Tab-separated table of C-alpha atoms and ligand atoms in Angstrom:
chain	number	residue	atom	x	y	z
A	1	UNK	CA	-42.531	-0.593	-2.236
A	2	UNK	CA	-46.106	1.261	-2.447
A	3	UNK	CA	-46.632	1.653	1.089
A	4	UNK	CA	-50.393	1.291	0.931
A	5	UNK	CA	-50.124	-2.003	-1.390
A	6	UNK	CA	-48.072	-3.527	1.464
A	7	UNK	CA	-50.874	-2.781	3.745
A	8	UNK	CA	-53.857	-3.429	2.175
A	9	UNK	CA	-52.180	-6.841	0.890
A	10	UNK	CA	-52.693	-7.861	4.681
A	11	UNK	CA	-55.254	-6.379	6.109
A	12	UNK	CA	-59.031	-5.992	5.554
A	13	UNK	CA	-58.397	-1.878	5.436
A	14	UNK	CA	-55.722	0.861	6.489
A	15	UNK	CA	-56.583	2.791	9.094
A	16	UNK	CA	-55.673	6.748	7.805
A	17	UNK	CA	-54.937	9.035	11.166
A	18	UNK	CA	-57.321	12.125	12.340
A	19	UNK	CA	-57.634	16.060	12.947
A	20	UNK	CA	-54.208	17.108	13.672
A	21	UNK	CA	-54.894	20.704	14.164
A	22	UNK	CA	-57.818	20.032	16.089
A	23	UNK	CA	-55.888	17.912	18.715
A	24	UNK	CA	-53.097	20.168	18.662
A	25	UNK	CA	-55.695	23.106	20.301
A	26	UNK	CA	-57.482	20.640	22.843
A	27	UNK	CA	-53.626	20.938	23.718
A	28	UNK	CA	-53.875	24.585	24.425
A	29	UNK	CA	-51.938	25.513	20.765
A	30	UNK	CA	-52.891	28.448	19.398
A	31	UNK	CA	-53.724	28.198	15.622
A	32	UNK	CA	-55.403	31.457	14.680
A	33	UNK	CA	-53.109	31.802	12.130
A	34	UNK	CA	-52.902	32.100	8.136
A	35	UNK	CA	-49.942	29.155	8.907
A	36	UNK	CA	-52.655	26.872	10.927
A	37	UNK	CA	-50.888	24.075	12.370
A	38	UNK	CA	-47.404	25.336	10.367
A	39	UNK	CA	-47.221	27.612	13.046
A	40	UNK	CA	-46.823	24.838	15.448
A	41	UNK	CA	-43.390	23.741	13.743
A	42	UNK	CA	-42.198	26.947	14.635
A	43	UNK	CA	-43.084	27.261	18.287
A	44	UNK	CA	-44.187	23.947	19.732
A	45	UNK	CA	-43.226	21.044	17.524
A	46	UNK	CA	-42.878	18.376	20.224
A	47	UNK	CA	-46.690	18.576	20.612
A	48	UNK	CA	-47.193	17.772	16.999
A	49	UNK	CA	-44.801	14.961	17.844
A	50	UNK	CA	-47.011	13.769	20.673
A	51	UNK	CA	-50.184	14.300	18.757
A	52	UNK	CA	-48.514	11.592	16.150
A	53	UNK	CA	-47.450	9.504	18.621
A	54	UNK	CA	-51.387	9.516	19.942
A	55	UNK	CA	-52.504	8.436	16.451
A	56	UNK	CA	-50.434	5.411	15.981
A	57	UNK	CA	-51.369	4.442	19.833
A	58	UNK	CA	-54.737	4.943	18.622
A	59	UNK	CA	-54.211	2.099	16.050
A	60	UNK	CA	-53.308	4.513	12.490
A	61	UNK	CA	-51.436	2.981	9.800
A	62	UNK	CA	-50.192	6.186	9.003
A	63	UNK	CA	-49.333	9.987	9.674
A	64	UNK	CA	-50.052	12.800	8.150
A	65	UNK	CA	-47.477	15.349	8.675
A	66	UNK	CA	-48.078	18.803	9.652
A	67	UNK	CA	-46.693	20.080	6.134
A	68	UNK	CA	-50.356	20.915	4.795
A	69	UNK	CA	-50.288	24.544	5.619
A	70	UNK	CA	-46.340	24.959	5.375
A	71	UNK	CA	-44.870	26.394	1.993
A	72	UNK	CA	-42.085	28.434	1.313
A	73	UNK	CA	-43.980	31.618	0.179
A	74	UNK	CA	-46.363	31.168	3.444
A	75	UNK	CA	-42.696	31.105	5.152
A	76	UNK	CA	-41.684	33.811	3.360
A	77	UNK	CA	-44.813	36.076	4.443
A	78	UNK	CA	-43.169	35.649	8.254
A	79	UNK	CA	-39.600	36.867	7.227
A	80	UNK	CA	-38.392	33.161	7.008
A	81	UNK	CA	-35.924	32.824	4.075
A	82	UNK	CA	-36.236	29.906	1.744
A	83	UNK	CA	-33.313	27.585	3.461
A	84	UNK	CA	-35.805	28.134	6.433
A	85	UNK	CA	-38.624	27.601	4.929
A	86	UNK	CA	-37.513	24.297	3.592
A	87	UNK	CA	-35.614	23.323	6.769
A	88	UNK	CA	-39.305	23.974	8.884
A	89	UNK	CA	-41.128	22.042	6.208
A	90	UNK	CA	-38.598	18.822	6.625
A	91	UNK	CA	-38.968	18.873	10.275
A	92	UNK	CA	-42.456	18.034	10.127
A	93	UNK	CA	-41.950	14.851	8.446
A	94	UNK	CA	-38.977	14.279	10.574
A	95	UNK	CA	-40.951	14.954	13.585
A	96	UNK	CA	-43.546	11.888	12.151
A	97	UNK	CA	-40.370	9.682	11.437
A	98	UNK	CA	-39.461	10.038	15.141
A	99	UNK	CA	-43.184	9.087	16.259
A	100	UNK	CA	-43.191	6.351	14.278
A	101	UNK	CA	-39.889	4.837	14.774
A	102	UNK	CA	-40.795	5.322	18.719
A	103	UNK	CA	-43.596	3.413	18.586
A	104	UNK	CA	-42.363	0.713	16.151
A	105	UNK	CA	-39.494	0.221	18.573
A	106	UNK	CA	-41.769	-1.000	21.508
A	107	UNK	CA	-42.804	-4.555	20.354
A	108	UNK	CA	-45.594	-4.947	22.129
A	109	UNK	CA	-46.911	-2.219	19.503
A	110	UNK	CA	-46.462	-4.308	16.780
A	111	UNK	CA	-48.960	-7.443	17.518
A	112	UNK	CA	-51.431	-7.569	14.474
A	113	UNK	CA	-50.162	-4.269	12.594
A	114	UNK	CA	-48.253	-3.166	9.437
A	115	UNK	CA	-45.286	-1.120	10.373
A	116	UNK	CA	-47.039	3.121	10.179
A	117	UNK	CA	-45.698	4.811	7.227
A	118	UNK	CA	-45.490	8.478	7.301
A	119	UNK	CA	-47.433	10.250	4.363
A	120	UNK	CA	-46.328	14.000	3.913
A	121	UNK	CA	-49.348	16.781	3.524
A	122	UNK	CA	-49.273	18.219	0.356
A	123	UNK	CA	-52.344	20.849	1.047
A	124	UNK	CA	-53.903	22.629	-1.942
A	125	UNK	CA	-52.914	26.329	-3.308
A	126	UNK	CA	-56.323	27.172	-1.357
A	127	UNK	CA	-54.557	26.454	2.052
A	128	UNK	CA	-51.760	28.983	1.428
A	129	UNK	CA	-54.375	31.485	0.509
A	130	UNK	CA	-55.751	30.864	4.125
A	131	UNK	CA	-59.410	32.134	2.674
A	132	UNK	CA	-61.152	29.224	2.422
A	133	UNK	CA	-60.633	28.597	-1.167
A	134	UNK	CA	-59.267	24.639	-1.103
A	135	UNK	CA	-63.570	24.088	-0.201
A	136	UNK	CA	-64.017	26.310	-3.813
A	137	UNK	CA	-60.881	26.272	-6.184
A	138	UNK	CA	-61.708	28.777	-8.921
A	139	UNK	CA	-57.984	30.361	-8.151
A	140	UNK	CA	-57.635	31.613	-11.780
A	141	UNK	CA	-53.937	30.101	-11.642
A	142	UNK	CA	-52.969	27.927	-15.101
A	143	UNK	CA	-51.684	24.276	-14.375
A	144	UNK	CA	-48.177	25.105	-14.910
A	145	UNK	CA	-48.376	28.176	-11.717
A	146	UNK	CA	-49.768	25.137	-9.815
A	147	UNK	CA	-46.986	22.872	-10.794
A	148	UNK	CA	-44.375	26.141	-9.849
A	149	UNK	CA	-46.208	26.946	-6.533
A	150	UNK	CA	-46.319	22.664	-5.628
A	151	UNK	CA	-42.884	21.929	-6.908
A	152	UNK	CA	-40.384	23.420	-3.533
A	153	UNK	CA	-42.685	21.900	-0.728
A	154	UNK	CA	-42.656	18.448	-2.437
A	155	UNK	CA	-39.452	18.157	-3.115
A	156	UNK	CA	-38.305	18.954	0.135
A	157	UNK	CA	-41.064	16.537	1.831
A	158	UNK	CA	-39.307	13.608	-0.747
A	159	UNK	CA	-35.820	14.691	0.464
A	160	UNK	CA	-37.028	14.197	3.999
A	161	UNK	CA	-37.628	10.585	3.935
A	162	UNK	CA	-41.207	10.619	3.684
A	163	UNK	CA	-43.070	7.274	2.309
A	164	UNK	CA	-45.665	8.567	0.620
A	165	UNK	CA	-46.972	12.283	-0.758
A	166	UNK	CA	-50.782	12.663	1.073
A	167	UNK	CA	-51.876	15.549	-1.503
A	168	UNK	CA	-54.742	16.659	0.144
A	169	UNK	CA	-58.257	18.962	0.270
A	170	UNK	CA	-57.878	19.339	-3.794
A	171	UNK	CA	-61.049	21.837	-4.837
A	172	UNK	CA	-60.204	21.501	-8.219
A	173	UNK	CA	-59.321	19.495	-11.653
A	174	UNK	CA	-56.928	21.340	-12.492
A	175	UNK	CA	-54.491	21.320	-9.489
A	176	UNK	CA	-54.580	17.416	-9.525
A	177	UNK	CA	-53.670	17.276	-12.864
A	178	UNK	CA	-50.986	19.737	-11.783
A	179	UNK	CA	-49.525	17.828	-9.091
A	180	UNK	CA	-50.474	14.518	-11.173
A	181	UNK	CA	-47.824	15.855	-14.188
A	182	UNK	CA	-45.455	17.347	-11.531
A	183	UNK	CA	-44.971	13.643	-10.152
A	184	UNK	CA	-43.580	12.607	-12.989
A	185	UNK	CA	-40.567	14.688	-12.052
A	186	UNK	CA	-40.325	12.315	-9.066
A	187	UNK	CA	-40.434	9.315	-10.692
A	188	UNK	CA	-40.119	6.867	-7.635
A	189	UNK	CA	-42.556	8.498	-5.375
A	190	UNK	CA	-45.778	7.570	-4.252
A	191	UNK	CA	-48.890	9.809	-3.672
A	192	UNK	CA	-52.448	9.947	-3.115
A	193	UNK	CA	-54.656	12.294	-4.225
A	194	UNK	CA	-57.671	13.256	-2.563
A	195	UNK	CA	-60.531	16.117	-3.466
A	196	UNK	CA	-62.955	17.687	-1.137
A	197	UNK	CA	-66.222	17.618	-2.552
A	198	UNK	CA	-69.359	20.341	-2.288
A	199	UNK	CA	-71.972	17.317	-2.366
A	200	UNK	CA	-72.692	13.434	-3.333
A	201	UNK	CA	-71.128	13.539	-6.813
A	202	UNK	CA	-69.418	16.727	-7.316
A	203	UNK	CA	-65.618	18.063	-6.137
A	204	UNK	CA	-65.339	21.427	-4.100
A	205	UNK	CA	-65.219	23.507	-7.683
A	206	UNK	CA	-67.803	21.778	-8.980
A	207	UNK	CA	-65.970	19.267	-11.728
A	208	UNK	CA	-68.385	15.486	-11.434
A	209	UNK	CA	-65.859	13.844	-9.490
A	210	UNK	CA	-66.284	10.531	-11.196
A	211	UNK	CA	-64.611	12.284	-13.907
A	212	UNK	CA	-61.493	13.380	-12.048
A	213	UNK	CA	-60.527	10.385	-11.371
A	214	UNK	CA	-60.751	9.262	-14.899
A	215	UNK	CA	-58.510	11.652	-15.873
A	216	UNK	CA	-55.864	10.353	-13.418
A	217	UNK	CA	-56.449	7.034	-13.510
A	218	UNK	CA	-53.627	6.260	-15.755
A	219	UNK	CA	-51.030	7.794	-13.404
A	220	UNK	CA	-49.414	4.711	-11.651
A	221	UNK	CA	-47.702	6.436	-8.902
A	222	UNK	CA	-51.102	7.857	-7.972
A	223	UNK	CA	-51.809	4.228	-5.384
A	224	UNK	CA	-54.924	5.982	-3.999
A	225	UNK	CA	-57.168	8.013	-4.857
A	226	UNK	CA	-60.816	9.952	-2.811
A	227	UNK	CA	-61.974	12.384	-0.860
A	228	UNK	CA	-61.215	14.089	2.437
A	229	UNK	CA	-62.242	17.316	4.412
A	230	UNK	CA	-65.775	16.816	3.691
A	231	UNK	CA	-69.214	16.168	5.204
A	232	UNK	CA	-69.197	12.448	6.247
A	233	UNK	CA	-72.716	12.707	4.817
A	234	UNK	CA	-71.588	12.414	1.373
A	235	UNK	CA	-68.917	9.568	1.620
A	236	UNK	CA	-71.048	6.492	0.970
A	237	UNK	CA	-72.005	8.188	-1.907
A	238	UNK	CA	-68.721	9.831	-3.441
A	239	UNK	CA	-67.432	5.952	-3.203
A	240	UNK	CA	-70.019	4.381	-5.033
A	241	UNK	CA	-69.239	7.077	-8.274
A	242	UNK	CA	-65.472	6.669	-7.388
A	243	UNK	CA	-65.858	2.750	-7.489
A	244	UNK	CA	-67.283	3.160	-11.067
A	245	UNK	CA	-64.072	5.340	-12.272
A	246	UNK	CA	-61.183	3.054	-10.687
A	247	UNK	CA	-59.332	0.372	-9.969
A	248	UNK	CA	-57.768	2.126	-7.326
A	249	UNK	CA	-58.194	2.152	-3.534
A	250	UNK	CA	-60.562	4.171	-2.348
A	251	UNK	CA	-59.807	6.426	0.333
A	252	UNK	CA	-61.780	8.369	2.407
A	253	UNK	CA	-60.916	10.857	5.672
A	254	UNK	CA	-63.990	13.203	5.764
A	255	UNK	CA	-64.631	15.833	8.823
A	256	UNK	CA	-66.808	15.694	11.579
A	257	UNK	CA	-69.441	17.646	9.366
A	258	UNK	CA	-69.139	20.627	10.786
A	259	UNK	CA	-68.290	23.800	8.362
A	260	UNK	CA	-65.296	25.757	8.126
A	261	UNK	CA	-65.876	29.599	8.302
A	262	UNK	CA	-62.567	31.539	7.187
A	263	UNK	CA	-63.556	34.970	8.065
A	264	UNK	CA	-63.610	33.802	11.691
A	265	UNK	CA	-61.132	31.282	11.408
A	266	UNK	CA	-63.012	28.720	12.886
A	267	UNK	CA	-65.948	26.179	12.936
A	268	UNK	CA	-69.442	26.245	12.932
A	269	UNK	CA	-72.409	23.702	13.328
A	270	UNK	CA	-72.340	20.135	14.981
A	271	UNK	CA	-70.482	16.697	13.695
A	272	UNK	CA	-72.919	14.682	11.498
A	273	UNK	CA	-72.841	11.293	13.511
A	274	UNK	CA	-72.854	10.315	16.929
A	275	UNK	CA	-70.163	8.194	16.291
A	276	UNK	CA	-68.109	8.987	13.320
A	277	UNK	CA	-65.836	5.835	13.988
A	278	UNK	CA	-69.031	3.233	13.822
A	279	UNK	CA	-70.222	4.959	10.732
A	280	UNK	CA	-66.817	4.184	8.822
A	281	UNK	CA	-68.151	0.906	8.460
A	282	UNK	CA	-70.216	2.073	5.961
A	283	UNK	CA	-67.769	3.631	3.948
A	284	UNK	CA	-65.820	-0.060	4.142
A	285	UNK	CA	-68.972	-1.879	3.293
A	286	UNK	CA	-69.398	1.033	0.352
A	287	UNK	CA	-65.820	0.332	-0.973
A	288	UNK	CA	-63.158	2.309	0.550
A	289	UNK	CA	-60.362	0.871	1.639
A	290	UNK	CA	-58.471	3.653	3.575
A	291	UNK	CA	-60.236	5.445	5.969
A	292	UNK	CA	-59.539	7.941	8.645
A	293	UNK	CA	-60.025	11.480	10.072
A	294	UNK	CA	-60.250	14.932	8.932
A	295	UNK	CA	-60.886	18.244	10.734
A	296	UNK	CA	-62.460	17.689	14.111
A	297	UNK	CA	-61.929	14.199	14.147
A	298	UNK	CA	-59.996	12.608	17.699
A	299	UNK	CA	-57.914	9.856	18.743
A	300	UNK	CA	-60.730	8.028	20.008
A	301	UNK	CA	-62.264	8.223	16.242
A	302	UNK	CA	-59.316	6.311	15.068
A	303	UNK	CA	-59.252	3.979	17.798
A	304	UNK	CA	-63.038	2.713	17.195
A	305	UNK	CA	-62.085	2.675	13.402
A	306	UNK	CA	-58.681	0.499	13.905
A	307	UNK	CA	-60.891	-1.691	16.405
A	308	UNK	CA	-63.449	-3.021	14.186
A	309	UNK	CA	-60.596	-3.117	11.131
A	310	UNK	CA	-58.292	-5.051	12.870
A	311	UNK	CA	-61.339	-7.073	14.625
A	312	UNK	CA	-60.981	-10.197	11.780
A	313	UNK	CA	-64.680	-9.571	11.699
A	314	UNK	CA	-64.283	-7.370	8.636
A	315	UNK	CA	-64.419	-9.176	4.983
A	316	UNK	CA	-61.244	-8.593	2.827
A	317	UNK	CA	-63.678	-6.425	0.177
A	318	UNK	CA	-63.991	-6.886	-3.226
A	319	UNK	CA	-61.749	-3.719	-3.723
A	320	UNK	CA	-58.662	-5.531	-3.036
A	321	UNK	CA	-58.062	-5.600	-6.606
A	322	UNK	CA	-54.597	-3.130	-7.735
A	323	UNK	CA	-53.258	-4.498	-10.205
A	324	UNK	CA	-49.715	-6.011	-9.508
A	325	UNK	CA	-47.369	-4.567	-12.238
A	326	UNK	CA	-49.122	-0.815	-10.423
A	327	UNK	CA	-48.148	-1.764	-7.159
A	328	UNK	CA	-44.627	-2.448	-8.470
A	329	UNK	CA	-43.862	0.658	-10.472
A	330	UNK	CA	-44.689	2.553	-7.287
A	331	UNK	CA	-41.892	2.318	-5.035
A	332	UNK	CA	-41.259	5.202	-3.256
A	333	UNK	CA	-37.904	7.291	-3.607
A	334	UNK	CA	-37.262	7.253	0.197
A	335	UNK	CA	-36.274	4.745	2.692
A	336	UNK	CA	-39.348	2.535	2.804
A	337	UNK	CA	-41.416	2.074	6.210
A	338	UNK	CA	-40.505	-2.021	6.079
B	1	LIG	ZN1	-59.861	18.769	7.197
C-alpha cells in the first residue's frame, strides 16, 4: 500500500517531520563534517533515534531517516569498505523503524493518527559533493552516472524495510529523471520526489519547475511530488505552478529561510516567519497536502503544524484527488507501516 494514499485518505493533510541535523546539534552533535548528520550513524546513533522519537511525539506522520548524506563512496572517503558502508546506511532506517515501532506500541499514541511510516533520505549527488551544489545542480554528470551513483544507497534503504524512498533537495532535471528511470528497477517501491527551488517558479538549476513535474508525472510510483530545502517565502507560490502540472500530492518541507553557506559549513541570516508552523496553513489553503520541516526547522514546528491538521478545523482540500488505480500500483516492496 502507498503509504501516503493511506494517509491522506483519512486525514485533512500528513504532517512530514523537521530539521534533523539541526536538532541533532541543539543536542551537542558535532556535524562539521562533509558526512553531516551521516556522521552521527557512526558515533552517536541513539540520538538520531531520540531525535525521531521527538518528531512522532511532536505529531509527524513520518520520518525521514538520516540516510541523506550517507553513500557508499562518502563511506568510502573515511576508509569504510562497501559492506560497511551499506551496513551504516541500513541502520539509519532501522534506527527510524525502532522509533516508530516504540511509539506505535504505546496506545495512548495512537488516538486520532495514521500509524508513522518511515521514508528513507535519498539526498541529491550535490550532498555527497558536500559544496553546496544540491541548491545549484550543474554537476556535468549524464543521467545514467546519476542512476550508477543513486543505485547502491537505494537499494540498500529498500532492503532495510523502509516504506517509502524521500528523494530529496533535487537541484536539477536531470537527476529526477535519473532516479525517476532507476525506480523502475524497483518496481514495488514508493518514492517522492522533491526539488529545491532558487525562486517562485524555478528549481535550484534553474529548469521552470512546472515543467519537471510534467516530465514525471507519468511515473506512478512517484505518489508525491514538491519542493523542500527552500525559502518558505516561495512555497505558496511553487504550489500554485505545481497544482497546474499534477494530479499528485503536493508536498512541501521548506527551511526556516535562512541560507546555507558551504565554505563555512553553516548558516547565515534569520528564519522568514515568526512562526513557520502557523504559516503552513497557507501552503494547505494553497494546495499542498504534505507538509513539514526542513533545515532549521524544530519539534515545536511540527507540533503547531500536526495541531491545526489534526484540529478537524481543516477542510479535506480539493487536492484529495489521486487517482485510485495510482494509489494501487504503488505498493511498496517492504513490510508496510499498517
Ligand atoms: Zn534542508
Amino acid at each position: 500500500m502507498n503509504p501516503i494514499a493511506s494517509i491522506l485518505d483519512l486525514h485533512p493533510a500528513l504532517v512530514i517531520d523537521g530539521a534533523l541535523a539541526t536538532e541533532l546539534e541543539r543536542r551537542g552533535c558535532d556535524l562539521k563534517d562533509s558526512l553531516w548528520s551521516a556522521k552521527i550513524l557512526l558515533e552517536q546513533p541513539d540520538v538520531i533515534k531520540q531525535v525521531h522519537a521527538d518528531y512522532f511525539k511532536a505529531g509527524a506522520d513520518c520520518a525521514i531517516t538520516a540516510s541523506y548524506q550517507a553513500t557508499v563512496e562518502g563511506f568510502a572517503k573515511r576508509g569504510l569498505n562497501e559492506k560497511e558502508a551499506i551496513a551504516l546506511i541500513q541502520k539509519s532506517v532501522k534506527l527510524a523503524i525502532e522509533a516508530r515501532d516504540e511509539f506505535w506500541a504505546d496506545e495512548s499514541n495512537r488516538i486520532g493518527r495514521s500509524k508513522p511510516f518511515v521514508a528513507a533520505s535519498v539526498g541529491p549527488y550535490g550532498a555527497f559533493l558536500a559544496d553546496g551544489s544540491e541548491y545549484r545542480g550543474d554537476y556535468g554528470l549524464t543521467e545514467k552516472e546519476l542512476m550508477d551513483f543513486h543505485r547502491p544507497r537505494m537499494r540498500a534503504l529498500i532492503e532495510a524495510g523502509a516504506d517509502l524512498l524521500a528523494c530529496e533537495t533535487i537541484p536539477c532535471l536531470i537527476e529526477a529523471q535519473a532516479i525517476a528511470k532507476l525506480l523502475k528497477e524497483f518496481p514495488n517501491v514508493t518514492a517522492w520526489i522533491s526539488f529545491s527551488a532558487r525562486d517562485e517558479k524555478h528549481i535550484s538549476e534553474g529548469q521552470v519547475f512546472a515543467d519537471c513535474i510534467k516530465q514525471l508525472e507519468n511515473n506512478n510510483q512517484i505518489a508525491a511530488i514538491g519542493i523542500n530545502c527552500t525559502s518558505p517565502k516561495y512555497i505558496s507560490s511553487l504550489i500554485r505552478e505545481a497544482k497546474k502540472a499534477t494530479n499528485k500530492p503536493i508536498l512541501v518541507y521548506p527551511n526556516s529561510g535562512e541560507t546555507y553557506d558551504a565554505t563555512k559549513n553553516d548558516w547565515d541570516g534569520n528564519p522568514v516567519y515568526e512562526s513557520f508552523g502557523e504559516q503552513a496553513t497557507e501552503w494547505h489553503k494553497a494546495g499542498a497536502r504534505l507538509i513539514g520541516g526542513c533545515c532549521r526547522t524544530t519539534p515545536e514546528d511540527i507540533r503547531v503544524i500536526a495541531s491545526w491538521v489534526r484540529s478537524g478545523n481543516v477542510i479535506l482540500s480539493e487536492a484529495k484527488n489521486l487517482p485510485h488505480d495510482e494509489r494501487d500500483s504503488s505498493v511498496a516492496e517492504s513490510a508496510p507501516s499498517e
